[in-house]
XYZ file of C-alpha atoms in Angstrom:
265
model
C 10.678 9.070 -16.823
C 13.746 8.361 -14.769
C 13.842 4.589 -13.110
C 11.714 3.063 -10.718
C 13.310 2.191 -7.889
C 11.013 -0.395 -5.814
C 11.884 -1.428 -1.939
C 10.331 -3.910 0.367
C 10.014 -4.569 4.317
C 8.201 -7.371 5.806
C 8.483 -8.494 9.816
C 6.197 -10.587 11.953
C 6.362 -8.306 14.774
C 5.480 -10.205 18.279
C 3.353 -12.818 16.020
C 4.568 -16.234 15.932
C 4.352 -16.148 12.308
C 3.512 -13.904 9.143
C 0.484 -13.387 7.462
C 1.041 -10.602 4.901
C 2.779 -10.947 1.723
C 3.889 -9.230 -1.318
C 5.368 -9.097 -4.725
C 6.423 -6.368 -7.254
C 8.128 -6.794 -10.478
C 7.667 -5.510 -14.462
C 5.824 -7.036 -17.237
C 4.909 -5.652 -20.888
C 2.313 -4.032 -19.128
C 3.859 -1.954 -16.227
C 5.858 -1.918 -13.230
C 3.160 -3.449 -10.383
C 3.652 -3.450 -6.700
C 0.974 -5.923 -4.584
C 0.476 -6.352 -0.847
C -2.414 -8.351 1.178
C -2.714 -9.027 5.297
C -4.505 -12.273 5.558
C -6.790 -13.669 8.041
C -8.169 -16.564 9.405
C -5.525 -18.232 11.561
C -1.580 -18.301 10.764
C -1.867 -21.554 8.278
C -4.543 -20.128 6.453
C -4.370 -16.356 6.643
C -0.536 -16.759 5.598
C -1.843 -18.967 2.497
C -4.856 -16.573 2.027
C -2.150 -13.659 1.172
C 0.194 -15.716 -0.719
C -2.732 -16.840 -2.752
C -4.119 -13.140 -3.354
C -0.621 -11.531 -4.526
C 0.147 -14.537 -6.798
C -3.464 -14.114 -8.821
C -2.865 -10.397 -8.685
C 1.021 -10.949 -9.933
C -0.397 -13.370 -12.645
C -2.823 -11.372 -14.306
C -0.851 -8.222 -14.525
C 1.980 -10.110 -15.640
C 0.147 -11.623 -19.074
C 1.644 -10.740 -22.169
C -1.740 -9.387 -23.080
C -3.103 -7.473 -19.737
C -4.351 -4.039 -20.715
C -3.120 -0.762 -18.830
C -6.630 0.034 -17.801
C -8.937 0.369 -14.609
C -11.551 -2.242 -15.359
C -8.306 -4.492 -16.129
C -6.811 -4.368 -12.789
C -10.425 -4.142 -11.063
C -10.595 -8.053 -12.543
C -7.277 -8.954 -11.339
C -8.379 -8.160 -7.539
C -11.984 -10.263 -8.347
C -9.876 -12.889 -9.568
C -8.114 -13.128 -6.276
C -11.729 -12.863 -4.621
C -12.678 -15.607 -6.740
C -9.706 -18.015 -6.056
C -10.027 -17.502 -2.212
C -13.642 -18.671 -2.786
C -13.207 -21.211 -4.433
C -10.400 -22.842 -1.494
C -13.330 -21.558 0.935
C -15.468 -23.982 -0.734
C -13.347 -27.173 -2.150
C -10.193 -28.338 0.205
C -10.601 -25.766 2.743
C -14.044 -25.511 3.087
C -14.128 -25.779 7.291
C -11.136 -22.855 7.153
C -11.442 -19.355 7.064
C -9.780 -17.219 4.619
C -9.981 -13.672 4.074
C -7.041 -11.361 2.932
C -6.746 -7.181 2.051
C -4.741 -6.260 -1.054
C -3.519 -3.229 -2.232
C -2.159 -3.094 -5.242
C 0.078 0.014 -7.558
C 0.302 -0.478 -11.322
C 2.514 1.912 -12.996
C 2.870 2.681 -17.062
C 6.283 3.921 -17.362
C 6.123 4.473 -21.001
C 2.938 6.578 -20.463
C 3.961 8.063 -16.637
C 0.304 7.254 -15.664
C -0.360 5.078 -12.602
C -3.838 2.744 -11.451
C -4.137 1.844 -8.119
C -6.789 -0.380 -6.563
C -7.411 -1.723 -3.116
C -9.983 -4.300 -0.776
C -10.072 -3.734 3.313
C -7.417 -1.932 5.219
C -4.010 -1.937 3.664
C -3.213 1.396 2.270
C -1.303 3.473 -0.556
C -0.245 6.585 0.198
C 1.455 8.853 -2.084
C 4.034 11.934 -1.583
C 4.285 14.931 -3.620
C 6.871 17.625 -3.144
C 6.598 17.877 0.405
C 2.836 16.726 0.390
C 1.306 13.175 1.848
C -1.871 12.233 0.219
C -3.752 9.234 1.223
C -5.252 7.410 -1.560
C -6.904 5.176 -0.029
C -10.035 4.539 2.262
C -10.016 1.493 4.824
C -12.911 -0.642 4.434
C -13.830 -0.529 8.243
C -16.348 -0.538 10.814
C -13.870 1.762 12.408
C -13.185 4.186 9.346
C -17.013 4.112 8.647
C -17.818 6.070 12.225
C -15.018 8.130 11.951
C -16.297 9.281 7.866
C -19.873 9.797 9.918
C -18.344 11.597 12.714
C -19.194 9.586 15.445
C -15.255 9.011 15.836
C -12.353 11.311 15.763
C -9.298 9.886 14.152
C -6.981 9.547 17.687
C -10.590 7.945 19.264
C -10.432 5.217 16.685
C -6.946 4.403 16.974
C -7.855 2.180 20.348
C -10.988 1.355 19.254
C -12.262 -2.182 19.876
C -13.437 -3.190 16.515
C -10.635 -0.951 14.576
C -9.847 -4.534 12.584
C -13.440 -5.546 11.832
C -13.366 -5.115 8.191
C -16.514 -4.671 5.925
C -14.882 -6.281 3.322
C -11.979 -8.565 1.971
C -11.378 -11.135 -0.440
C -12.633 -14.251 0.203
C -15.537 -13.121 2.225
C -18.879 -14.738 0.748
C -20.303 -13.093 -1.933
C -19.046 -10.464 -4.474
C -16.507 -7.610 -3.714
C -16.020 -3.970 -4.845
C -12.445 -3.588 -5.307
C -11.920 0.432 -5.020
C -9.882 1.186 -8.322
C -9.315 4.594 -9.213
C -11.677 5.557 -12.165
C -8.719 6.789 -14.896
C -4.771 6.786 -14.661
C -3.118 9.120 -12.837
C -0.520 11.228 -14.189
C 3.315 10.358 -12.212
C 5.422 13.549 -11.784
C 9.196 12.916 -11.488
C 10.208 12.797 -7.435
C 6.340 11.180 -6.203
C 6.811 8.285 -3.547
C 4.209 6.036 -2.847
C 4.044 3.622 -0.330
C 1.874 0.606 0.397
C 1.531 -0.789 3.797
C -0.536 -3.054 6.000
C -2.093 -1.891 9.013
C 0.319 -3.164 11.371
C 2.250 -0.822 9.194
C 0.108 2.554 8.870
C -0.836 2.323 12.357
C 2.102 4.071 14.118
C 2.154 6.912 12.188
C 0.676 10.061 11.151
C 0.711 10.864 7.490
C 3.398 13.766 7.979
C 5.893 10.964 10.287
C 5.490 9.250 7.226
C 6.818 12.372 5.040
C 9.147 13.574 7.732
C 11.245 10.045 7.488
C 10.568 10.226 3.557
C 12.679 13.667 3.864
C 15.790 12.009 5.905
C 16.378 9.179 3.307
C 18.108 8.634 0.525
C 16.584 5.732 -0.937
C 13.540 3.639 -0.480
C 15.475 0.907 1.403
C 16.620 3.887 3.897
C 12.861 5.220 3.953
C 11.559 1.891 4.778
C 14.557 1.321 7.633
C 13.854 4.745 9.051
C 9.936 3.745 9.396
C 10.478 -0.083 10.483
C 12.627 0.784 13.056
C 10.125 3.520 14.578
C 7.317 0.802 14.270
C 10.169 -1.561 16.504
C 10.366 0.954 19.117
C 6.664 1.695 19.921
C 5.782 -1.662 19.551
C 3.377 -3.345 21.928
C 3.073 -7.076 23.203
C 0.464 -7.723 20.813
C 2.389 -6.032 17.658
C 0.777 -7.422 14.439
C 2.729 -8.230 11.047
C 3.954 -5.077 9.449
C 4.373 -4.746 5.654
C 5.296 -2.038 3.219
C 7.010 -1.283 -0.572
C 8.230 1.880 -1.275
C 8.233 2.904 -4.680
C 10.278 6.092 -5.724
C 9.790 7.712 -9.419
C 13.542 9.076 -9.390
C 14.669 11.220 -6.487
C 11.709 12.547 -4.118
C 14.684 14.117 -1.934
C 15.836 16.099 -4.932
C 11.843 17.632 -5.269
C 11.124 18.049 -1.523
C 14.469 19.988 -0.656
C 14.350 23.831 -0.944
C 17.210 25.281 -2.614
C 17.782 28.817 -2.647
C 20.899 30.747 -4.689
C 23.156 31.695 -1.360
C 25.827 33.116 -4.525
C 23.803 36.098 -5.212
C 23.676 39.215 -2.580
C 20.820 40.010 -0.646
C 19.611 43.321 -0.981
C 20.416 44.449 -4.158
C 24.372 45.101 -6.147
């Protein structure tokens, strides 16, 4: 596989401070990409996050974490369990509740794991295609998968940031890991974004911007400066890493042999 190249946007929007975080890096184990939107008041929903992608950062990180699903599934309870545990020492009057998505890539074996809790997303582009991998764990997303809700009703919907579930709420979470790797091809882009993020944009917006740039920082530039201009009073934090497996340009891009004549000799 050609390199990985990794990029990353963060920007508190018009909130007086930022409550998502992330981290990506490489360990003996893979190339990993984490992002979580906290909750529960600036203070505490900015430590919430930082909190959740350092635990998830750790335990991929260990000279002994496994490549597998039930190994990353573990790594987002382990978060869970850390936010707990603040809930109920130090912190215990606070509330703290964060989302994480997280990408895990085996270069070695061009497979990839992905896992996520609440409503930050990973999407993933294929030669030309947009794929959401992803479903938010929403009271919103919930009516919409039953139909009560079309996707453009839900976007003003009252209670489209009640989640179901996130770490740190009480009791145990689910963490949605995908049940085997996934096989990378060379040119897929995957992005991971919050929902201050995700929710200006249609799945092809995303691939149309994907199609001007030539890197991920100029993806991620194309896409934060869109989220600038329709941004509302009330604009959340917005948070995304772009990870390219070599050149998805190069894949997208017809190319036709203009040398030879039409028509026949």
């Amino acid at each position: 596989m050609t390199r990985l190249r990794i990029a990353t946007c963060t920007h508190r929007g018009a909130r007086k401070g930022n409550e998502d975080d992330l981290r990506h890096g490489a360990s003996p184990a893979g190339h990993y990409a984490v992002l979580a939107d906290g909750a529960g008041g600036h203070a505490n929903g900015a430590e919430a996050s930082h909190r959740t992608v350092l635990c998830i950062e750790r335990a991929l990180s260990r000279p002994d974490a496994r490549f597998a699903p039930d190994a990353l599934t573990q790594a987002v309870r382990d978060a869970h369990a850390e936010l707990r545990q603040l809930a109920n020492g130090a912190h215990a009057s606070a509330s703290m509740h964060s989302t994480a998505v997280v990408l895990w890539i085996d270069r070695a074996e061009e497979r990839a794991l992905w896992s996520h809790v609440g409503d930050s997303r990973l999407y993933r582009f294929r030669h030309g295609r947009s794929d959401l991998l992803t479903v938010d764990d929403s009271v919103v997303q919930r009516m919409v998968q039953a139909g009560l809700l079309s996707v453009e009703q839900s976007r003003g919907h009252p209670q489209k940031n009640h989640l179901l579930a996130a770490l740190g709420i009480e009791g145990e979470v689910d963490p949605h890991t995908v049940a085997r790797a996934v096989h990378l091809l060379e040119g897929d882009a995957f992005l991971l974004c919050s929902d201050g993020w995700w929710d200006h944009f249609e799945p092809q917006d995303l691939g149309d911007a994907l199609s001007r740039a030539l890197s991920p920082e100029e993806w991620l530039a194309d896409m934060q400066a869109h989220v600038l201009a329709h941004a509302g009073p009330q604009q959340d934090n917005f948070t995304a890493i772009a990870v390219w497996v070599g050149n998805p340009g190069e894949m997208t891009i017809a190319r036709f042999d203009d040398t030879v004549p039409r028509g026949g000799r």
